[in-house]
Coordinates of C-alpha atoms and ligand atoms in Angstrom, one line a residue:
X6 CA -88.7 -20.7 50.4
X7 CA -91.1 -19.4 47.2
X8 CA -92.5 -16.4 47.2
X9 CA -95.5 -16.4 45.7
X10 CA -97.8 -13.9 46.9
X11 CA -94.8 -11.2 47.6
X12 CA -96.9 -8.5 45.1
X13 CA -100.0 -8.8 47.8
X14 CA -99.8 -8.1 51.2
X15 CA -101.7 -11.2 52.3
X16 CA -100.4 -12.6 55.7
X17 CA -96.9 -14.3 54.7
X18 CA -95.5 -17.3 56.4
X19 CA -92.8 -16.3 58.9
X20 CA -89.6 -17.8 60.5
X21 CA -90.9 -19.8 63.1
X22 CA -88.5 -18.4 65.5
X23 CA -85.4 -16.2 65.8
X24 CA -82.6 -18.1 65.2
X25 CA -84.5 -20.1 62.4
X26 CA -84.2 -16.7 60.3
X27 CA -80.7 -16.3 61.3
X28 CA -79.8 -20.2 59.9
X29 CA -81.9 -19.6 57.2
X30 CA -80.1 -16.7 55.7
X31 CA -76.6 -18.0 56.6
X32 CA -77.7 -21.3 54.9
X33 CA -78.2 -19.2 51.9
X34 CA -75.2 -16.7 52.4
X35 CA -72.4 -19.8 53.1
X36 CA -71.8 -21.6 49.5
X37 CA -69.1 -21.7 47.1
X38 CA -68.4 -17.7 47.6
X39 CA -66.9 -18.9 51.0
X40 CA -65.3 -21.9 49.8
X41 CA -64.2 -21.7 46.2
X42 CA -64.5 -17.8 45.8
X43 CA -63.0 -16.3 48.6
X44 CA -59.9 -17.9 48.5
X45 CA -58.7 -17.2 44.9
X46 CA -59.8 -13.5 45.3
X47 CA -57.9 -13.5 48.7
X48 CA -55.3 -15.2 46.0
X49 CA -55.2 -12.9 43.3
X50 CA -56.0 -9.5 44.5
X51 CA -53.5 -8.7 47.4
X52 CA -53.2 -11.6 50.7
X53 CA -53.8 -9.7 53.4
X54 CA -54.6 -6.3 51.8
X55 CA -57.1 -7.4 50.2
X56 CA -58.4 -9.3 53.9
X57 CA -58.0 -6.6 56.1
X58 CA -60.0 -4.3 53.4
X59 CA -62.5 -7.0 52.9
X60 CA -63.0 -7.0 56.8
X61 CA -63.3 -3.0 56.9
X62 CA -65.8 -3.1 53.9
X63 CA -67.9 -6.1 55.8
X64 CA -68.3 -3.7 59.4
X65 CA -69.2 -0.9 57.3
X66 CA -70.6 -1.4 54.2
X67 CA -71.7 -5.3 54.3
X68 CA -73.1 -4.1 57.9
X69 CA -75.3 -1.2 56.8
X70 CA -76.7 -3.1 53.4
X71 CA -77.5 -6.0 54.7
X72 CA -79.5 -4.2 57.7
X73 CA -81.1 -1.6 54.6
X74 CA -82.5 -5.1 52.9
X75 CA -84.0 -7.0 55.7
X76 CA -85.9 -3.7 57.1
X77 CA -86.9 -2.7 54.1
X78 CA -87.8 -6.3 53.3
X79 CA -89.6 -6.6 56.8
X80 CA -91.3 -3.1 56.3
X81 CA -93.2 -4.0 53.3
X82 CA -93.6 -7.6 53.4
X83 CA -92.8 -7.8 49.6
X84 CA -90.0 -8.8 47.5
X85 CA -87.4 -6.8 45.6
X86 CA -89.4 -5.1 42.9
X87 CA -92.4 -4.6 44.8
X88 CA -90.7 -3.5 48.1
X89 CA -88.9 -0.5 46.2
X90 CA -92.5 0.1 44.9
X91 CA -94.1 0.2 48.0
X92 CA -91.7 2.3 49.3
X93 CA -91.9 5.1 46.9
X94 CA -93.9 4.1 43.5
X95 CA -91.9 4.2 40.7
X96 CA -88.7 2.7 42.1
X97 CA -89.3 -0.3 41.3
X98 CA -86.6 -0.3 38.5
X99 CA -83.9 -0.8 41.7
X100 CA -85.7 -4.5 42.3
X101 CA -85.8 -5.0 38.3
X102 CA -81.9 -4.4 38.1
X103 CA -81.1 -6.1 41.1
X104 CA -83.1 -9.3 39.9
X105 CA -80.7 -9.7 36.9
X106 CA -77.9 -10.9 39.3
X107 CA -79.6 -14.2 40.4
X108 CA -80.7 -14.7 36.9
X109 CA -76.9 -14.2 35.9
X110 CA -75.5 -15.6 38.7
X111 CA -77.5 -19.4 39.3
X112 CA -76.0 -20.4 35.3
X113 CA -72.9 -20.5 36.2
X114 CA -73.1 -21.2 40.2
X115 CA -74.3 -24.8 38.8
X116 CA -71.1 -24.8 36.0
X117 CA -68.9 -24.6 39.4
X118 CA -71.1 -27.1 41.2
X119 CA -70.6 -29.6 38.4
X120 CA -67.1 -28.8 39.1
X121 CA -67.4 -30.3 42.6
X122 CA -69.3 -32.7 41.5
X123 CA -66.7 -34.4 39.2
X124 CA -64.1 -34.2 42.0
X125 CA -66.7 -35.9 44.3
X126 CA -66.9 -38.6 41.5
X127 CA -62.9 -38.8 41.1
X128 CA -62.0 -39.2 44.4
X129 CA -64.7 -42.1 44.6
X130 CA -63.0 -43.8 41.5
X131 CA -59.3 -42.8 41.9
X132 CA -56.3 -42.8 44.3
X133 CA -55.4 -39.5 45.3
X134 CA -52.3 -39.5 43.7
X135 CA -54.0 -40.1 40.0
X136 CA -56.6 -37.1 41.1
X137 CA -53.3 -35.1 41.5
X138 CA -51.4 -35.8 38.7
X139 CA -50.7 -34.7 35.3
X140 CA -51.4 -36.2 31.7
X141 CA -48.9 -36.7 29.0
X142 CA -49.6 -33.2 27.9
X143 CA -49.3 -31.8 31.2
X144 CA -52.4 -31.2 32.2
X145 CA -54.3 -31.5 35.4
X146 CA -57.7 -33.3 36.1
X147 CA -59.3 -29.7 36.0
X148 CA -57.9 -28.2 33.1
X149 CA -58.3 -31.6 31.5
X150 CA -62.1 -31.2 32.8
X151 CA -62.5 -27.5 31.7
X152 CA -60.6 -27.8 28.0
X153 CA -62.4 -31.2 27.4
X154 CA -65.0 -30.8 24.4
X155 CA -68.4 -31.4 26.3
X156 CA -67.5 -33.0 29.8
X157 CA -68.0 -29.4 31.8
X158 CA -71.2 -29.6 30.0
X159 CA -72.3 -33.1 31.1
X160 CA -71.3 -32.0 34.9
X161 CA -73.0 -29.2 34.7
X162 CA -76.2 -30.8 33.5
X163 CA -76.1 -33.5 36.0
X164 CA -75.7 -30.2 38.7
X165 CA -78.8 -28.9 37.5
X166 CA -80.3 -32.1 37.8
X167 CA -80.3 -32.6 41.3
X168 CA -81.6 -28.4 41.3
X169 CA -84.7 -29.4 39.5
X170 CA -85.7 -32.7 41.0
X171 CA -85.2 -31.0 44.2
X172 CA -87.5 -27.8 43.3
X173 CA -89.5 -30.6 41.0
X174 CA -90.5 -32.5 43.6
X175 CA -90.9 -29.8 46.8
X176 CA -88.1 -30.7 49.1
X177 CA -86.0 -27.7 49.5
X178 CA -87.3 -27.7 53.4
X179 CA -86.0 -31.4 54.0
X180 CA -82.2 -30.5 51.9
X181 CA -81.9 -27.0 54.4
X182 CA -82.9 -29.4 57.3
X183 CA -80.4 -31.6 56.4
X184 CA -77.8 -29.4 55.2
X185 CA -78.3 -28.0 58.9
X186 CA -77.0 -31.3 60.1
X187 CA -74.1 -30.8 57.1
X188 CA -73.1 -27.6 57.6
X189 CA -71.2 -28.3 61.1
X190 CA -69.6 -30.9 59.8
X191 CA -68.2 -28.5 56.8
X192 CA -66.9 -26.3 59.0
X193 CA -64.9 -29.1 61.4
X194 CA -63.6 -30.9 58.0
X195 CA -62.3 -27.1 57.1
X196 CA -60.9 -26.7 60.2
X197 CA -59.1 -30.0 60.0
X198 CA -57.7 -29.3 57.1
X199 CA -57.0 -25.6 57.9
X200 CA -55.1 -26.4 60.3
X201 CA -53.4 -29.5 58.1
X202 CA -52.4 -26.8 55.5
X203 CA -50.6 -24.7 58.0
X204 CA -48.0 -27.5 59.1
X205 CA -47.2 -28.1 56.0
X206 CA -43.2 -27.0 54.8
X207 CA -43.2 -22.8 53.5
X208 CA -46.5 -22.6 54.6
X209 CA -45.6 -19.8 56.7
X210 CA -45.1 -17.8 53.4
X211 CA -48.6 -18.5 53.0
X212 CA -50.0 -17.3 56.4
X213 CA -48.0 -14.1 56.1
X214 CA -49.2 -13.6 52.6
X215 CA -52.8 -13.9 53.8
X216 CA -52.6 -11.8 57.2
X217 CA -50.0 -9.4 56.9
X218 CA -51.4 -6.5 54.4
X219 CA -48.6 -4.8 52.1
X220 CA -49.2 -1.4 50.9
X221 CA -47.9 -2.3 47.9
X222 CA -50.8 -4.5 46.7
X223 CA -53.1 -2.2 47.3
X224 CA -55.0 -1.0 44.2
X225 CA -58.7 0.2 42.7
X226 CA -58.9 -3.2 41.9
X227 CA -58.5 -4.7 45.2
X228 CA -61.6 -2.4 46.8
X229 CA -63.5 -3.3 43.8
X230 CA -62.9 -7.5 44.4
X231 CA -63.0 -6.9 48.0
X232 CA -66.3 -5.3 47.7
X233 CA -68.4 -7.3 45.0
X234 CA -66.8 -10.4 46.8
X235 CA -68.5 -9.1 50.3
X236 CA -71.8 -9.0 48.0
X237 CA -71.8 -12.0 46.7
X238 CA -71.0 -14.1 49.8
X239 CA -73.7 -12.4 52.0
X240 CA -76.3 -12.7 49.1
X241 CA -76.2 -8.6 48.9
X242 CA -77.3 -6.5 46.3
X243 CA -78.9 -8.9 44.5
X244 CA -82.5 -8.3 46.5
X245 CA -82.5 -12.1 48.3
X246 CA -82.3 -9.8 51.7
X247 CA -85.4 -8.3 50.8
X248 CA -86.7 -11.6 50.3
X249 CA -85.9 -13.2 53.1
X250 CA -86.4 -10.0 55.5
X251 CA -90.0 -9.7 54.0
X252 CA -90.6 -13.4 56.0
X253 CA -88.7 -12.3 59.0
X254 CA -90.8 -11.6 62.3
X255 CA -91.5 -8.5 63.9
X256 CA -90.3 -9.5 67.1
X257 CA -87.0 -10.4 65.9
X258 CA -83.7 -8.0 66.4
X259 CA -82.3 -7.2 62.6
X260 CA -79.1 -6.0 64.3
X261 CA -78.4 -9.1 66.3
X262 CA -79.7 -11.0 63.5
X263 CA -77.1 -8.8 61.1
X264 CA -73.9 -9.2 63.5
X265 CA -74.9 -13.4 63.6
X266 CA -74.9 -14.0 59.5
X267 CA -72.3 -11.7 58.8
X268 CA -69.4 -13.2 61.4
X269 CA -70.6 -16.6 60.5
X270 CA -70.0 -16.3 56.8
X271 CA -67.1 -14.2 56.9
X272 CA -65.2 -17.3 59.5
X273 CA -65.7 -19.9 57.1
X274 CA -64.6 -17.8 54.6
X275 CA -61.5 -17.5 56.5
X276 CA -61.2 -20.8 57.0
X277 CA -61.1 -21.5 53.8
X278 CA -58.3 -19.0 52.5
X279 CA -56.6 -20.5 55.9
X280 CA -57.0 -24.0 54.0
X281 CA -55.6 -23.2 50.4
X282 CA -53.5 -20.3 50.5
X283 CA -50.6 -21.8 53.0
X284 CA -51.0 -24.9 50.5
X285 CA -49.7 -22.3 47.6
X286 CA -46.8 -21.7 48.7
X287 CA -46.1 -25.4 49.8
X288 CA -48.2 -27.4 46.9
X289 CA -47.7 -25.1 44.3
X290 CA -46.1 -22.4 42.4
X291 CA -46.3 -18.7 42.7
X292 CA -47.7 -18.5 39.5
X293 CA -51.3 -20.1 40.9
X294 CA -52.2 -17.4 43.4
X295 CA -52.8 -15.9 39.8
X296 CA -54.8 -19.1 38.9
X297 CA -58.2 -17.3 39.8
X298 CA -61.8 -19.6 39.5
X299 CA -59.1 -23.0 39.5
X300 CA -57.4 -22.3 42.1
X301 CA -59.6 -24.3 44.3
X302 CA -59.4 -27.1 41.8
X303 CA -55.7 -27.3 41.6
X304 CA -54.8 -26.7 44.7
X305 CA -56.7 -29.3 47.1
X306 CA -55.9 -32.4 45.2
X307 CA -52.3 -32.0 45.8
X308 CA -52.8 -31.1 49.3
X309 CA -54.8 -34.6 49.7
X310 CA -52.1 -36.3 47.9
X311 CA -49.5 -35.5 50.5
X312 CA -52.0 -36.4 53.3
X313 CA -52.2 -39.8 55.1
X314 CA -56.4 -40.5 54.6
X315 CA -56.6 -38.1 51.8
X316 CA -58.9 -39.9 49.6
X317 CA -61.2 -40.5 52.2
X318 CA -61.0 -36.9 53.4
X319 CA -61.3 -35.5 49.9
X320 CA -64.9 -37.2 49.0
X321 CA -66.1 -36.0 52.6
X322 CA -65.2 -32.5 51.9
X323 CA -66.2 -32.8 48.5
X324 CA -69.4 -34.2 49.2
X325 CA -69.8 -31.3 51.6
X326 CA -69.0 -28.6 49.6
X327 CA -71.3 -30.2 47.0
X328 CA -74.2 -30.0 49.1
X329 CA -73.3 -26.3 50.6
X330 CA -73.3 -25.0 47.1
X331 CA -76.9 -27.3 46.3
X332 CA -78.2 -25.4 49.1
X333 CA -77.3 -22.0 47.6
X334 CA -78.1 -22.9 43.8
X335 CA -81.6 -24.0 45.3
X336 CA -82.4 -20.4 46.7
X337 CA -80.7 -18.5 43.7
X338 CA -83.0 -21.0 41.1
X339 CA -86.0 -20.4 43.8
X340 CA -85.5 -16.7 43.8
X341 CA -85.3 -16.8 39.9
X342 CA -88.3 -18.7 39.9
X343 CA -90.3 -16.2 42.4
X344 CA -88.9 -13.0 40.0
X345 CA -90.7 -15.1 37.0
X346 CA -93.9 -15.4 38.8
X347 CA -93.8 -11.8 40.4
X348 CA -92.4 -10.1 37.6
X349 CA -94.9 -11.7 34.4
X350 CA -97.4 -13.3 36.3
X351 CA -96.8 -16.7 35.9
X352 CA -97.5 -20.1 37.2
X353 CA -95.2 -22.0 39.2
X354 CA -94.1 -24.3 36.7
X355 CA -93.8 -22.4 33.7
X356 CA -91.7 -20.3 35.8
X357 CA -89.2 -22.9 36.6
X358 CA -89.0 -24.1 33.1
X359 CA -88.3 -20.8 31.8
X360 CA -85.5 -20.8 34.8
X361 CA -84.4 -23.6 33.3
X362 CA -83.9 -22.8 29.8
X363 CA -82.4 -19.8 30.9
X364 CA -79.7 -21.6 33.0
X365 CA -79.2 -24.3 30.5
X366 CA -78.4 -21.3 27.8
X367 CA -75.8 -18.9 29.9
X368 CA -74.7 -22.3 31.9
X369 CA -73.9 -24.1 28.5
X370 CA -71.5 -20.7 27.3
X371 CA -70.0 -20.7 30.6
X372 CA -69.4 -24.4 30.9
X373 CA -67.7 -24.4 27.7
X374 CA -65.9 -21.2 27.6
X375 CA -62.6 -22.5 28.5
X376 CA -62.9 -25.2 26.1
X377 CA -64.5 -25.6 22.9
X378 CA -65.7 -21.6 22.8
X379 CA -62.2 -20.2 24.5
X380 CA -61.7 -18.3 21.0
X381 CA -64.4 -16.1 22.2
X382 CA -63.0 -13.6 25.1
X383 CA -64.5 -10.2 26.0
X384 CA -62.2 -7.7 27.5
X385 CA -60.0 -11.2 27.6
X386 CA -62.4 -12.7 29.8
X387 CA -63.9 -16.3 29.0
X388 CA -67.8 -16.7 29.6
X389 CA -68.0 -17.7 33.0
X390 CA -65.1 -14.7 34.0
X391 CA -67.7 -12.6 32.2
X392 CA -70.8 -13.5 33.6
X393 CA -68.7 -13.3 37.3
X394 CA -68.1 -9.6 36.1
X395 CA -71.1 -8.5 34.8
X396 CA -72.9 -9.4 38.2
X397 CA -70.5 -9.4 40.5
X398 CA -68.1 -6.1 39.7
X399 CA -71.2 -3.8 37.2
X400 CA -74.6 -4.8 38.4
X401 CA -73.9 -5.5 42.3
X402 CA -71.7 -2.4 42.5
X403 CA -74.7 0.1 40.5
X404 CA -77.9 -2.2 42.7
X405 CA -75.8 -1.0 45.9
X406 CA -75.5 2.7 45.1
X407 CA -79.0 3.1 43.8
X408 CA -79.9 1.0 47.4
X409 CA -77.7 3.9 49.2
X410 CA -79.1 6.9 47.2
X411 CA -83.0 5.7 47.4
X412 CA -82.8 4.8 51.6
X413 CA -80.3 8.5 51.8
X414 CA -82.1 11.0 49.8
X415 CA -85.9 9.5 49.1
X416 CA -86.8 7.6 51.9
X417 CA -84.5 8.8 53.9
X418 CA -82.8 6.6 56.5
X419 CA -84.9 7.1 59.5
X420 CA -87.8 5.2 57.7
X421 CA -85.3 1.9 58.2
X422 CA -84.1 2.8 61.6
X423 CA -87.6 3.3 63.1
X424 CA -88.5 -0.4 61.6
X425 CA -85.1 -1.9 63.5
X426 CA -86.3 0.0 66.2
X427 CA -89.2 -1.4 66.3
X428 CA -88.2 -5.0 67.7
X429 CA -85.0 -3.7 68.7
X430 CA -86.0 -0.4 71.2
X431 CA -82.6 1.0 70.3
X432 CA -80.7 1.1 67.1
X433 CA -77.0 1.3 68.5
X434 CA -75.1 2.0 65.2
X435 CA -77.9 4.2 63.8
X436 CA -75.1 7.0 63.1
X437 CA -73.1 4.6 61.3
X438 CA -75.7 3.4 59.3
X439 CA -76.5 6.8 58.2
X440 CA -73.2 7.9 57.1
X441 CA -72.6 5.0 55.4
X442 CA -75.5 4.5 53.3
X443 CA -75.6 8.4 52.9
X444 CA -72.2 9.7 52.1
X445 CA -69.4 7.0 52.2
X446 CA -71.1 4.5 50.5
X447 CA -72.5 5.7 47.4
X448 CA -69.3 8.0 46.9
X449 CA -66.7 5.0 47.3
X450 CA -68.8 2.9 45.2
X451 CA -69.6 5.5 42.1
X452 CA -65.5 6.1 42.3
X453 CA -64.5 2.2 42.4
X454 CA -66.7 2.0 39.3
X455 CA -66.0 4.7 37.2
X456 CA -62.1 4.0 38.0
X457 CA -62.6 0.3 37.4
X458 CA -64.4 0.6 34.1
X459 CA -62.0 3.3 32.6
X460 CA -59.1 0.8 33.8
X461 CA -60.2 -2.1 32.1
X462 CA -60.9 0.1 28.8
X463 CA -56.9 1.4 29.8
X464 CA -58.3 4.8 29.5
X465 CA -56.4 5.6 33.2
X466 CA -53.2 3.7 34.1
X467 CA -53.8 0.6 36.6
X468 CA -53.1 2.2 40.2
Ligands
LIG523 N1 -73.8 -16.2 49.0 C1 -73.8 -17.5 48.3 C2 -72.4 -18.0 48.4 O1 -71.5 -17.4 49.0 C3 -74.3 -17.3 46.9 C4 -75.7 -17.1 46.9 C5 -76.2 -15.9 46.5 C6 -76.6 -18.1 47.4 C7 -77.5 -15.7 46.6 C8 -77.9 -17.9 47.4 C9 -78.4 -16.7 47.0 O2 -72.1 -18.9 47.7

């Protein structure tokens, strides 16, 4: 979906109907920060402490942002950066800010695609059981793939291959057609092998670790995850609501519409922590619920080593996952591609080929980073840790208090409620949409922040 005329207010195409806007945005929101980010934050940050605050954060926070982007999306008809405009001129430095994130974000979404792509292309050349073993150094096929001088690269540019031939030729409407057809099929193979994971010996160790919270992993750092993760998998903060609200219908209810994307992502986001955590504690050591953006990588192969059709199993579900993070690169590189045009008035195609070299440059640094550039660190992140940060735990974090603090205190919130009400006749969580976006939110998030940052610079002690 481009957006080329969002700075005009010419007639805009629409969803044809309601549940097309509702597939349309959870085609968008369902990608690799269900599948492959999820579950090593899940992982790393706390099991079920970090779930159940996740949860809370989604009814509350994830809830009243995502409902602040469509209507203010719908309400103007416009993008981001004109839509803040619109709203009250001068504002529109919220959009500008919050247009950095795809920009930062599509780079390396396609270094983690080409991550899924060489699975896809091991399984289909080798056994499982060489997939999950080890070199003479000890390494597995990931870290061999990460640490290897220019392979990451060459995966990565094959990734961003299929992006631009896609966008090249004007097909993004037949691959979300298809990927409708897909996506069911995901979610049954995660089931599958959900359910798989669970059997397996100690994987109880695992379910209690991912549903029972423990107060003693709960920390500044586990709001902070819980929260830019929420953001990222439901496409928040980043102003691709906006977007996509700006083509949704009048008629259509944005609370319903809310309720549908949010409980969609958020299962097969469960799902997949239900898939790989168990298979910690049974395939692995305790050491890689630390393993963070890996964890994924290390952690399936050895649970399709120890099952009976695993190879076949592993290139479905790789080929899958593949195409549900296509599907999501295609609208981050699209909505890169409409900030180009919007932003500096420029043609389509010089607008995807500055995309383009864009990606190539930040992609390259992130592709590498563990590799042939892992001298560099920052803060002791790699590149692709980095960029993760930047957008996910500084940018998302500041676009979402600036969101709260424009709809509280200069639009005020009952601009947004009278546009819900407008298909809906009745607003029925108006008063928690208030509160949130006026007090809870932008207090909770300017604390997290400020804590966060002085942490990491160990001016305060870790708490
Ligand atoms: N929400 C997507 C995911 O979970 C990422 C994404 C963000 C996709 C923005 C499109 C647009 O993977």
């Amino acid at each position: 979906m481009s957006d080329n005329n969002s700075n005009s207010t010419i007639e805009r195409s629409s969803f044809t109907n309601k549940i097309g806007f509702v597939l349309a945005a959870a085609g968008s929101a369902v990608g690799l920060g269900n599948l492959w980010r999820f579950p090593y934050c899940v992982a790393k940050y706390g099991g079920g402490m970090f779930l159940l605050i996740y949860v809370i954060l989604g009814l509350t926070f994830g809830f009243s942002l995502m409902v602040a982007e469509i209507a203010i999306g719908r309400k103007t008809r416009l993008s981001a950066i004109g839509a803040f405009d619109k709203l009250k001129p001068g504002y529109s430095f919220i959009g500008v800010i919050a247009s950095l994130v795809p920009i930062i974000i599509t780079p390396y979404y396609c270094v983690i695609g080409g991550w899924v792509l060489k699975f896809l292309w091991s399984y289909i050349t080798m056994p499982t059981n060489i997939v999950a073993s080890t070199n003479e150094a000890g390494l597995t096929i990931f870290e061999q793939l990460i640490t290897a001088p220019a392979e990451p690269l060459v995966w990565f540019l094959i990734f961003m291959c299929f992006n631009i031939l896609i966008i090249a030729i004007g097909v993004e409407k037949g691959i979300e057609k298809f990927s409708k057809i897909l996506m069911p099929i995901l979610v049954a193979l995660i089931l599958i092998v959900a359910i798989y994971s669970c059997t397996l010996p100690n994987a109880i160790k695992g379910i209690q670790y991912y549903l029972i919270p423990r107060s003693e992993e709960f920390s500044i750092n586990t709001i902070l995850s819980a929260m830019s993760q929420l953001f990222y998998s439901l496409s928040l903060a980043m102003g691709i609501m906006i977007t996509y609200g700006s083509y949704m219908k009048k008629d259509c209810n944005i609370e319903t519409s809310v309720w549908q994307i949010e409980i969609f992502d958020t299962v097969i986001a469960f799902l997949a922590g239900l898939a790989i955590i168990p298979a910690v504690f049974s395939c692995g050591t305790p050491d890689d619920l630390k393993a963070g953006p890996s964890l994924m990588f290390i952690i399936l192969p050895r649970l399709f080593n120890t099952m009976e059709a695993g190879r076949i199993i592993a290139i479905i579900f790789f080929f899958l996952v593949f195409f549900a993070a296509l599907t999501s690169s295609i609208s981050l590189y699209e909505t890169c591609v409409s900030i180009f045009q919007d932003r500096f008035k420029q043609k389509r195609i010089p607008s995807i080929v500055f995309t383009l070299l864009i990606c190539i440059v930040i992609g390259s640094l992130a592709s590498l980073g563990y590799g042939p550039l892992s001298m560099i660190t920052f803060f002791g992140m790699q590149f692709l840790d980095l960029f993760d940060f930047i957008s996910n735990s500084i940018l998302m974090p500041i676009v979402a208090f600036l969101t709260c603090i424009f709809i509280g205190y200069i639009i005020k919130p009952k601009v947004l409620i009278e546009e819900v009400e407008s298909s809906n006749g009745n607003f029925r969580l108006k008063g928690l949409f208030t509160i949130v976006i006026k007090y809870i939110a932008p207090v909770l998030i300017l604390i997290i922040l400020v804590a966060s940052i002085l942490q990491n610079m160990g001016i305060i002690p870790t708490i």
